Short mmCIF file of C-alpha atoms in Angstrom, two decimals:
data_model
loop_
_atom_site.label_atom_id
_atom_site.label_comp_id
_atom_site.label_asym_id
_atom_site.label_seq_id
_atom_site.Cartn_x
_atom_site.Cartn_y
_atom_site.Cartn_z
CA MET A 66 -25.92 1.94 -17.78
CA GLY A 67 -27.37 5.41 -18.35
CA GLY A 68 -30.62 4.16 -19.79
CA VAL A 69 -31.13 1.28 -17.37
CA VAL A 70 -32.38 3.27 -14.40
CA SER A 71 -35.15 5.73 -15.14
CA ALA A 72 -35.03 9.24 -13.80
CA ARG A 73 -38.10 8.52 -11.72
CA ALA A 74 -36.48 5.47 -10.18
CA VAL A 75 -33.36 7.48 -9.36
CA ARG A 76 -35.46 10.12 -7.61
CA ARG A 77 -37.34 7.49 -5.68
CA VAL A 78 -34.19 5.72 -4.49
CA ILE A 79 -32.60 8.94 -3.33
CA ALA A 80 -35.77 10.28 -1.76
CA GLY A 81 -36.37 6.93 -0.09
CA CYS A 82 -32.93 7.00 1.50
CA VAL A 83 -33.47 10.57 2.68
CA ALA A 84 -36.86 9.68 4.11
CA ALA A 85 -35.39 6.67 5.92
CA LEU A 86 -32.66 8.81 7.45
CA ALA A 87 -35.29 11.36 8.45
CA VAL A 88 -37.07 8.89 10.70
CA TRP A 89 -34.35 6.45 11.74
CA PRO A 90 -32.80 8.59 14.54
CA LEU A 91 -36.11 8.81 16.38
CA LEU A 92 -36.64 5.07 16.04
CA HIS A 93 -33.03 4.64 17.15
CA ALA A 94 -33.70 6.55 20.37
CA VAL A 95 -36.73 4.41 21.14
CA LEU A 96 -34.90 1.16 20.39
CA ALA A 97 -31.82 2.19 22.37
CA ALA A 98 -34.00 2.78 25.43
CA ARG A 99 -35.83 -0.54 25.02
CA LEU A 100 -33.01 -2.80 23.89
CA GLY A 101 -30.13 -1.26 25.82
CA PHE A 102 -27.58 -0.73 23.07
CA ASP A 103 -25.14 2.16 23.22
CA PRO A 104 -26.78 5.19 21.56
CA TRP A 105 -23.36 6.11 20.12
CA GLU A 106 -23.72 3.10 17.82
CA LEU A 107 -25.97 2.21 14.91
CA PHE A 108 -25.94 5.58 13.12
CA GLY A 109 -28.50 7.43 15.20
CA PHE A 110 -26.48 10.68 15.38
CA ALA A 111 -26.49 10.38 19.16
CA MET A 112 -22.71 10.42 19.44
CA TYR A 113 -21.81 13.12 21.96
CA ALA A 114 -25.46 13.37 23.04
CA LEU A 115 -24.57 11.47 26.19
CA PRO A 116 -21.47 9.91 27.70
CA ALA A 117 -20.45 6.83 25.74
CA GLY A 118 -21.21 3.52 27.36
CA ARG A 119 -18.26 1.84 29.04
CA VAL A 120 -18.03 -1.80 29.93
CA GLN A 121 -15.31 -3.56 31.89
CA VAL A 122 -15.02 -7.33 31.88
CA ARG A 123 -12.99 -9.17 34.44
CA VAL A 124 -12.36 -12.90 34.53
CA ASP A 125 -11.04 -14.33 37.79
CA ARG A 126 -10.20 -17.86 38.75
CA VAL A 127 -12.28 -19.17 41.62
CA PHE A 128 -9.95 -20.75 44.16
CA GLU A 129 -11.31 -22.19 47.38
CA GLY A 130 -14.59 -20.41 46.79
CA ARG A 131 -13.06 -16.96 46.27
CA PRO A 132 -12.25 -15.07 43.08
CA VAL A 133 -8.53 -14.66 42.54
CA LEU A 134 -6.99 -12.40 39.95
CA VAL A 135 -4.77 -14.42 37.63
CA GLY A 136 -3.13 -13.68 34.35
CA LEU A 137 -5.04 -14.98 31.34
CA SER A 138 -3.41 -16.30 28.23
CA GLY A 139 -3.21 -14.07 25.17
CA GLU A 140 -5.97 -16.01 23.47
CA SER A 141 -8.26 -15.62 26.46
CA ARG A 142 -7.57 -11.92 26.66
CA THR A 143 -8.44 -11.60 22.98
CA ARG A 144 -11.66 -13.52 23.54
CA VAL A 145 -12.62 -11.33 26.50
CA ALA A 146 -11.84 -8.18 24.50
CA GLU A 147 -14.10 -9.39 21.70
CA TYR A 148 -16.94 -10.03 24.16
CA LYS A 149 -16.43 -6.60 25.65
CA ARG A 150 -16.53 -4.92 22.21
CA TRP A 151 -19.91 -6.43 21.36
CA ARG A 152 -21.33 -5.98 24.84
CA GLN A 153 -20.31 -2.33 25.02
CA ALA A 154 -21.80 -1.53 21.63
CA LEU A 155 -24.98 -3.57 21.60
CA GLY A 156 -25.75 -4.21 25.26
CA PRO A 157 -26.61 -7.58 26.82
CA ARG A 158 -29.83 -8.14 24.88
CA LEU A 159 -28.60 -7.55 21.34
CA SER A 160 -25.05 -8.78 21.69
CA PRO A 161 -24.67 -12.10 19.86
CA ASP A 162 -22.02 -13.06 22.38
CA GLY A 163 -23.29 -14.10 25.81
CA LEU A 164 -21.58 -14.75 29.12
CA GLU A 165 -22.09 -18.49 28.84
CA ALA A 166 -20.34 -18.62 25.49
CA LEU A 167 -17.50 -16.49 26.85
CA ALA A 168 -17.15 -18.72 29.90
CA LYS A 169 -17.14 -21.86 27.79
CA ASP A 170 -14.39 -20.51 25.54
CA VAL A 171 -12.25 -19.30 28.45
CA LEU A 172 -12.51 -22.63 30.24
CA VAL A 173 -11.34 -24.35 27.06
CA LEU A 174 -8.44 -21.93 26.69
CA GLU A 175 -7.47 -22.11 30.37
CA PRO A 176 -7.43 -25.86 31.17
CA GLU A 177 -5.92 -25.35 34.62
CA MET A 178 -8.98 -23.40 35.80
CA ASP A 179 -11.88 -25.47 37.12
CA GLU A 180 -14.10 -22.52 37.95
CA ILE A 181 -14.10 -18.89 36.88
CA GLU A 182 -16.01 -15.81 37.86
CA ILE A 183 -16.89 -13.27 35.19
CA ARG A 184 -17.75 -9.77 36.30
CA VAL A 185 -19.21 -7.27 33.86
CA LEU A 186 -19.21 -3.67 35.03
CA SER A 187 -21.34 -1.25 32.98
CA TRP A 188 -20.58 2.38 33.67
CA ARG A 189 -23.05 5.15 33.03
CA LEU A 190 -23.66 8.74 34.08
CA ASP A 191 -27.00 9.01 35.84
CA ARG A 192 -28.72 11.98 34.29
CA ASP A 193 -30.75 13.03 37.33
CA SER A 194 -27.99 12.87 39.93
CA ALA A 195 -25.08 13.48 37.50
CA MET A 196 -23.21 10.77 39.40
CA LEU A 197 -21.23 7.91 37.92
CA VAL A 198 -23.12 4.68 38.45
CA VAL A 199 -21.84 1.17 37.91
CA ASP A 200 -24.16 -1.72 37.18
CA GLU A 201 -22.50 -5.02 37.98
CA GLU A 202 -23.27 -8.49 36.72
CA SER A 203 -21.33 -11.38 38.17
CA ARG A 204 -21.60 -15.10 37.43
CA ARG A 205 -19.56 -18.18 38.11
CA TYR A 206 -18.98 -20.97 35.67
CA GLY A 207 -17.50 -24.32 36.48
CA ARG A 208 -15.91 -26.85 34.22
CA SER A 209 -18.39 -29.55 35.30
CA ARG A 210 -21.26 -27.63 33.65
CA HIS A 211 -19.56 -27.70 30.31
CA MET B 287 -41.97 5.49 -23.78
CA ALA B 288 -41.68 6.91 -20.29
CA GLN B 289 -38.01 6.04 -20.28
CA ALA B 290 -37.47 7.77 -23.60
CA ALA B 291 -39.21 10.83 -22.23
CA ASP B 292 -36.89 10.80 -19.21
CA VAL B 293 -33.83 10.59 -21.41
CA ALA B 294 -35.12 13.14 -23.91
CA SER B 295 -35.98 15.59 -21.20
CA GLY B 296 -32.47 15.22 -19.77
CA GLY B 297 -34.01 15.57 -16.33
CA ARG B 298 -34.40 19.34 -16.50
CA ALA B 299 -35.34 21.13 -13.33
CA GLU B 300 -38.97 21.23 -14.33
CA ASP B 301 -38.85 17.49 -14.83
CA MET B 302 -37.87 16.89 -11.23
CA GLY B 303 -41.36 15.43 -11.01
CA ARG B 304 -42.88 17.75 -8.47
CA SER B 305 -46.03 15.79 -8.95
CA ASP B 306 -44.71 12.95 -6.84
CA ALA B 307 -43.41 12.93 -3.28
CA ALA B 308 -39.87 12.11 -4.33
CA GLY B 309 -39.80 15.03 -6.68
CA TRP B 310 -41.22 17.35 -4.06
CA LEU B 311 -38.56 16.33 -1.55
CA LEU B 312 -35.72 16.61 -4.03
CA ALA B 313 -36.77 20.03 -5.22
CA ARG B 314 -35.44 21.12 -1.83
CA PRO B 315 -33.55 22.47 -0.02
CA GLY B 316 -32.58 24.84 -2.81
CA PRO B 317 -31.75 25.21 -6.51
CA VAL B 318 -28.75 23.46 -8.02
CA PRO B 319 -27.63 25.77 -10.83
CA ASP B 320 -24.21 24.19 -11.16
CA SER B 321 -25.27 20.55 -10.95
CA LYS B 322 -22.47 19.25 -13.16
CA ILE B 323 -19.61 20.61 -11.09
CA ALA B 324 -21.51 19.90 -7.86
CA PHE B 325 -22.10 16.28 -8.81
CA VAL B 326 -18.53 15.65 -9.95
CA SER B 327 -17.08 17.34 -6.87
CA ALA B 328 -19.35 15.34 -4.59
CA ARG B 329 -18.37 12.10 -6.29
CA ARG B 330 -14.69 12.89 -5.88
CA LEU B 331 -15.18 13.87 -2.24
CA LEU B 332 -17.03 10.66 -1.38
CA LEU B 333 -14.52 8.39 -3.12
CA LEU B 334 -11.70 10.27 -1.44
CA ALA B 335 -13.39 10.03 1.95
CA VAL B 336 -14.05 6.28 1.89
CA CYS B 337 -10.61 5.54 0.50
CA SER B 338 -8.76 7.74 3.01
CA GLU B 339 -10.72 6.43 5.96
CA ALA B 340 -10.05 2.86 4.92
CA TRP B 341 -6.30 3.50 4.88
CA PHE B 342 -6.51 5.38 8.19
CA ALA B 343 -8.43 2.47 9.67
CA THR B 344 -5.51 0.10 9.07
CA GLN B 345 -4.30 1.50 12.40
CA VAL B 346 -7.65 0.92 14.15
CA GLY B 347 -8.09 -2.28 16.12
CA ALA B 348 -11.36 -3.50 14.66
CA TYR B 349 -10.02 -3.13 11.11
CA GLN B 350 -6.58 -4.46 11.94
CA ALA B 351 -8.30 -7.64 13.06
CA LEU B 352 -9.59 -8.07 9.49
CA GLY B 353 -6.01 -8.42 8.30
CA GLN B 354 -5.50 -8.96 4.56
CA THR B 355 -9.21 -8.48 3.85
CA HIS B 356 -9.13 -4.86 4.93
CA LEU B 357 -5.90 -4.30 3.04
CA ALA B 358 -7.59 -5.60 -0.08
CA VAL B 359 -10.42 -3.15 0.61
CA CYS B 360 -7.93 -0.29 0.80
CA PHE B 361 -6.33 -1.14 -2.53
CA THR B 362 -9.70 -1.65 -4.21
CA LEU B 363 -10.98 1.69 -2.95
CA THR B 364 -7.79 3.36 -4.17
CA ALA B 365 -8.39 1.89 -7.63
CA CYS B 366 -12.01 3.05 -7.50
CA LEU B 367 -10.86 6.54 -6.51
CA ALA B 368 -8.53 6.68 -9.49
CA ALA B 369 -11.14 5.27 -11.88
CA GLY B 370 -13.93 7.45 -10.52
CA TRP B 371 -12.06 10.74 -10.39
CA LEU B 372 -12.72 11.60 -14.03
CA SER B 373 -15.97 11.20 -15.90
CA TRP B 374 -15.73 8.38 -18.40
CA GLN B 375 -17.54 5.17 -19.22
CA GLY B 376 -16.32 3.31 -16.17
CA THR B 377 -16.97 6.02 -13.56
CA ARG B 378 -20.33 4.75 -12.42
CA ALA B 379 -19.06 1.20 -12.11
CA ALA B 380 -16.13 2.47 -10.04
CA VAL B 381 -18.52 4.27 -7.68
CA GLY B 382 -20.73 1.20 -7.44
CA LEU B 383 -17.76 -1.02 -6.64
CA ALA B 384 -16.50 1.48 -4.03
CA LEU B 385 -19.92 1.46 -2.39
CA ALA B 386 -20.10 -2.34 -2.32
CA VAL B 387 -16.59 -2.71 -0.94
CA ALA B 388 -17.13 0.01 1.68
CA LEU B 389 -20.34 -1.66 2.83
CA VAL B 390 -18.69 -5.07 3.11
CA ASP B 391 -15.79 -3.55 5.04
CA GLY B 392 -18.21 -1.76 7.35
CA ALA B 393 -20.19 -4.94 7.92
CA LEU B 394 -17.04 -6.90 8.76
CA ALA B 395 -15.95 -4.23 11.25
CA PHE B 396 -19.42 -3.99 12.82
CA PRO B 397 -20.19 -2.81 15.49
CA SER B 398 -17.07 -0.62 15.38
CA ASN B 399 -18.50 1.87 12.87
CA ALA B 400 -18.54 5.67 12.97
CA ASN B 401 -21.87 7.47 12.63
CA HIS B 402 -20.68 9.56 9.69
CA GLN B 403 -20.03 6.43 7.65
CA ILE B 404 -23.75 6.23 6.94
CA LEU B 405 -23.48 9.67 5.31
CA MET B 406 -20.65 8.46 3.05
CA TRP B 407 -22.46 5.24 2.14
CA LEU B 408 -25.72 7.00 1.36
CA GLY B 409 -23.82 9.64 -0.62
CA LEU B 410 -22.23 6.90 -2.70
CA VAL B 411 -25.68 5.38 -3.30
CA PHE B 412 -26.90 8.72 -4.62
CA VAL B 413 -23.91 9.17 -6.90
CA ALA B 414 -24.00 5.56 -8.07
CA VAL B 415 -27.68 5.47 -9.07
CA ALA B 416 -27.63 8.88 -10.74
CA ASP B 417 -26.75 9.18 -14.42
CA GLU B 418 -24.22 12.00 -14.69
CA GLY B 419 -25.50 12.76 -18.19
CA ARG B 420 -28.98 13.65 -16.93
CA SER B 421 -29.27 16.98 -15.17
CA GLY B 422 -32.32 15.79 -13.23
CA ASP B 423 -30.32 12.91 -11.81
CA ARG B 424 -27.40 15.14 -10.91
CA GLU B 425 -29.68 17.57 -9.16
CA ALA B 426 -31.43 14.78 -7.29
CA ALA B 427 -28.11 13.39 -6.06
CA VAL B 428 -26.90 16.81 -4.94
CA GLN B 429 -30.17 17.52 -3.17
CA GLY B 430 -29.94 14.16 -1.48
CA LEU B 431 -26.49 15.05 -0.19
CA ARG B 432 -27.75 18.40 1.06
CA TRP B 433 -30.51 16.63 2.94
CA LEU B 434 -27.87 14.47 4.63
CA VAL B 435 -26.34 17.59 6.16
CA VAL B 436 -29.72 18.92 7.23
CA LEU B 437 -30.77 15.65 8.84
CA ALA B 438 -27.42 14.93 10.48
CA PHE B 439 -27.35 18.30 12.17
CA PHE B 440 -31.03 18.35 13.02
CA TRP B 441 -31.02 14.93 14.63
CA ALA B 442 -27.72 15.53 16.42
CA GLY B 443 -29.40 18.49 18.11
CA VAL B 444 -32.65 16.67 18.83
CA GLN B 445 -30.84 13.63 20.26
CA LYS B 446 -29.12 15.95 22.74
CA VAL B 447 -32.54 17.11 23.89
CA ILE B 448 -33.92 13.56 24.04
CA TYR B 449 -31.10 12.29 26.23
CA GLY B 450 -31.05 15.47 28.31
CA TYR B 451 -27.36 15.59 29.19
CA TYR B 452 -26.91 19.06 27.73
CA LEU B 453 -29.79 20.77 29.47
CA GLY B 454 -27.89 21.05 32.76
CA GLY B 455 -24.43 20.80 31.23
CA GLU B 456 -23.83 17.26 32.52
CA PHE B 457 -22.22 15.89 29.37
CA LEU B 458 -19.80 18.77 28.98
CA ALA B 459 -18.94 18.72 32.70
CA PHE B 460 -18.19 15.00 32.40
CA ARG B 461 -15.98 15.52 29.34
CA VAL B 462 -14.17 18.45 30.91
CA SER B 463 -13.28 16.27 33.87
CA PHE B 464 -11.16 13.82 31.87
CA ASP B 465 -10.67 15.18 28.33
CA PRO B 466 -7.96 17.88 28.14
CA ASP B 467 -9.20 19.06 24.71
CA PHE B 468 -12.68 19.72 26.06
CA ALA B 469 -11.23 21.22 29.23
CA SER B 470 -9.10 23.68 27.27
CA ILE B 471 -12.17 25.00 25.42
CA PHE B 472 -14.80 25.10 28.15
CA ARG B 473 -12.69 25.86 31.19
CA VAL B 474 -12.96 29.60 30.52
CA LEU B 475 -16.69 29.36 31.17
CA LEU B 476 -16.21 27.84 34.62
CA PRO B 477 -15.38 29.52 37.92
CA ASP B 478 -11.97 28.39 39.19
CA SER B 479 -13.52 26.41 42.04
CA GLU B 480 -15.78 24.43 39.69
CA ALA B 481 -13.00 23.81 37.20
CA THR B 482 -10.72 22.55 39.98
CA ARG B 483 -13.47 20.31 41.35
CA LEU B 484 -14.26 18.75 37.97
CA LEU B 485 -10.65 18.27 36.96
CA SER B 486 -9.74 16.67 40.27
CA MET B 487 -12.52 14.09 40.19
CA ALA B 488 -11.25 10.57 39.66
CA PRO B 489 -13.80 8.43 37.79
CA GLY B 490 -15.19 5.68 39.94
CA PRO B 491 -18.47 4.44 41.39
CA GLY B 492 -20.22 7.34 43.05
CA ALA B 493 -17.99 10.00 41.47
CA GLY B 494 -19.72 13.28 40.78
CA PRO B 495 -21.80 15.31 40.53
CA TYR B 496 -20.76 16.07 36.97
CA ARG B 497 -22.58 19.33 36.88
CA ALA B 498 -21.29 22.87 37.12
CA ASP B 499 -22.79 25.77 38.99
CA ALA B 500 -21.90 28.16 36.16
CA PRO B 501 -24.60 29.91 34.11
CA LEU B 502 -22.31 30.62 31.15
CA PHE B 503 -21.26 26.98 31.01
CA VAL B 504 -24.86 25.77 31.07
CA LEU B 505 -25.76 28.36 28.45
CA ALA B 506 -22.97 27.16 26.17
CA SER B 507 -24.16 23.59 26.66
CA ASN B 508 -27.67 24.46 25.58
CA LEU B 509 -26.51 26.65 22.72
CA THR B 510 -24.89 23.52 21.27
CA TRP B 511 -28.13 21.71 20.49
CA ILE B 512 -29.98 24.91 19.71
CA ALA B 513 -27.32 25.82 17.12
CA GLU B 514 -27.46 22.39 15.49
CA ILE B 515 -31.23 22.50 15.08
CA VAL B 516 -31.34 26.14 13.97
CA ILE B 517 -28.52 25.66 11.45
CA ALA B 518 -30.28 22.63 9.99
CA LEU B 519 -33.56 24.47 9.62
CA CYS B 520 -31.87 27.57 8.20
CA LEU B 521 -30.35 25.44 5.44
CA LEU B 522 -33.86 24.85 4.13
CA HIS B 523 -34.61 28.48 3.35
CA SER B 524 -32.96 30.58 0.68
CA LYS B 525 -32.80 33.70 2.84
CA THR B 526 -30.98 31.98 5.68
CA ARG B 527 -28.99 29.37 3.75
CA ARG B 528 -25.80 31.38 3.42
CA PHE B 529 -25.84 32.20 7.14
CA ALA B 530 -26.42 28.51 7.89
CA VAL B 531 -23.50 27.42 5.73
CA VAL B 532 -21.11 29.87 7.40
CA ALA B 533 -22.43 29.10 10.88
CA GLY B 534 -22.38 25.38 10.20
CA ILE B 535 -18.77 25.39 9.03
CA ALA B 536 -17.74 27.50 12.02
CA PHE B 537 -19.62 25.14 14.33
CA VAL B 538 -17.95 22.07 12.85
CA MET B 539 -14.52 23.66 13.22
CA LEU B 540 -15.29 24.40 16.88
CA ILE B 541 -16.34 20.78 17.39
CA GLU B 542 -13.04 19.68 15.91
CA LEU B 543 -11.11 21.56 18.60
CA GLY B 544 -12.67 19.33 21.22
CA ALA B 545 -13.80 16.12 19.62
CA LYS B 546 -11.09 15.90 16.95
CA GLU B 547 -13.31 13.79 14.68
CA VAL B 548 -11.43 15.03 11.65
CA PHE B 549 -12.90 12.72 9.01
CA PHE B 550 -16.37 13.76 10.12
CA GLY B 551 -15.32 17.42 10.11
CA VAL B 552 -13.87 17.41 6.60
CA LEU B 553 -16.91 15.61 5.21
CA MET B 554 -19.38 17.97 6.88
CA ILE B 555 -17.54 21.14 5.82
CA ASN B 556 -17.58 19.97 2.23
CA LEU B 557 -21.26 19.05 2.37
CA PHE B 558 -22.06 22.43 3.89
CA LEU B 559 -20.27 24.08 0.96
CA LEU B 560 -22.34 21.91 -1.36
CA CYS B 561 -25.41 23.52 0.20
CA TRP B 562 -24.00 26.84 -1.00
CA SER B 563 -22.69 25.86 -4.41
CA GLY B 564 -20.86 23.08 -6.16
CA ARG B 565 -18.26 25.58 -7.29
CA ALA B 566 -17.44 26.47 -3.68
CA MET B 567 -17.00 22.82 -2.82
CA SER B 568 -14.89 22.26 -5.92
CA ARG B 569 -12.54 25.07 -4.90
CA LEU B 570 -11.95 23.42 -1.52
CA LEU B 571 -11.14 20.06 -3.09
CA PRO B 572 -7.34 20.54 -3.23
CA VAL B 573 -7.37 21.38 0.50
CA THR B 574 -9.59 18.36 1.14
CA VAL B 575 -7.17 16.13 -0.74
CA ALA B 576 -4.29 17.53 1.30
CA VAL B 577 -6.06 17.04 4.63
CA TYR B 578 -7.08 13.46 3.85
CA GLY B 579 -3.59 12.72 2.61
CA TRP B 580 -2.10 14.13 5.80
CA LEU B 581 -4.47 12.03 7.94
CA VAL B 582 -3.46 8.85 6.14
CA LEU B 583 0.25 9.64 6.37
CA ALA B 584 -0.16 10.60 10.03
CA ALA B 585 -1.82 7.25 10.73
CA ALA B 586 1.15 5.56 9.09
CA GLY B 587 3.49 7.53 11.32
CA VAL B 588 5.02 9.51 8.47
CA LEU B 589 3.51 12.83 9.60
CA PRO B 590 2.59 14.08 13.08
CA ARG B 591 -0.87 13.11 14.27
CA TRP B 592 -3.51 15.60 15.43
CA GLY B 593 -6.94 14.08 15.59
CA ALA B 594 -8.76 10.76 15.46
CA SER B 595 -11.35 9.76 12.92
#
């Protein structure tokens, strides 16, 4: 294998990787701001540059028009945890897993629920005020839609 | 004919090809007089790092979910470590296989990856493409690894400036409020009233302000990113390189007291030593082996646990 890759090619591969890493973190910062993913992810060396993003996902059964906290099955909890993992890391725009898909899966796994409400709470530390801020997204999904 | 010239020249320092951009870049940050020992030590470190982390990750949720696949990764990386430890005909193939397996494992665990994994993966690329028998290749790989340290530290510092949470001490105040390891280190820089206020804050909507009216605390916060950038830049110059290596290692050890990112810490300390000399890194290798071994056994519950990955 020694003679297969020329010395020049070796230098170019290594230098190319170094050059890519030299510019990626700046591009990472721009993309994180535009696309909303957690800057701790995707190898931008922004871990510990800001508080890590935190997402909470809550699935309630809608009973007589009001959300009621009920225990989900193990499979549903696993599904919700998977959604949360992607959402927390990549944000709502890049995450391959959307709320509709989550709702559809939960309704399949929880046949006794006709309607559910999914609340996604995204925690962040506002830099200017240094206060903890929560952005909330809440949607209801009914079995009739699916 | 060009290939024969490459082989014949053995990739001597003067054949680093300063005439092209790649050669110019890889002539820095400094000379590599002991390229053989540096290259072999780096290869061993990287194989050890990916293998140890894979075993440690068997206790991490995202990797546990991969089940038998990740276990197969662990055994394969262990075989690659054994095959790649010594220099023989199959070493390069072992490194290449370790790289491929590590990348697949990382892709399967995505997005639950650690930032420092990119340093390990790139390091394995450098060691895999380089021909150990050519001094030019060895030097290029070692220089590439040195650049990883420079860039990691530089960008870590710049990112702190970009996001701005260190300029007023907000990030550290936030961490002090809920992380006992951070609190134990930075509390001494806070007046009692501020420390009490931060530590008593329960996280919830509207909690805050996570900011401390303490000049020393804010100074320490800003010294963090300043140190990272200065250390990175000092690695590039021969007159300041030794200072940068010592300061960098001390800085990493201080980070470990709070963040406890031990795999990152061990990797960075070794790469800093590589910026000094391959011999220095080689001398630390037994300690590195011991630390990685302890981390793996701690994850398995055999030894007491100290830090995370």
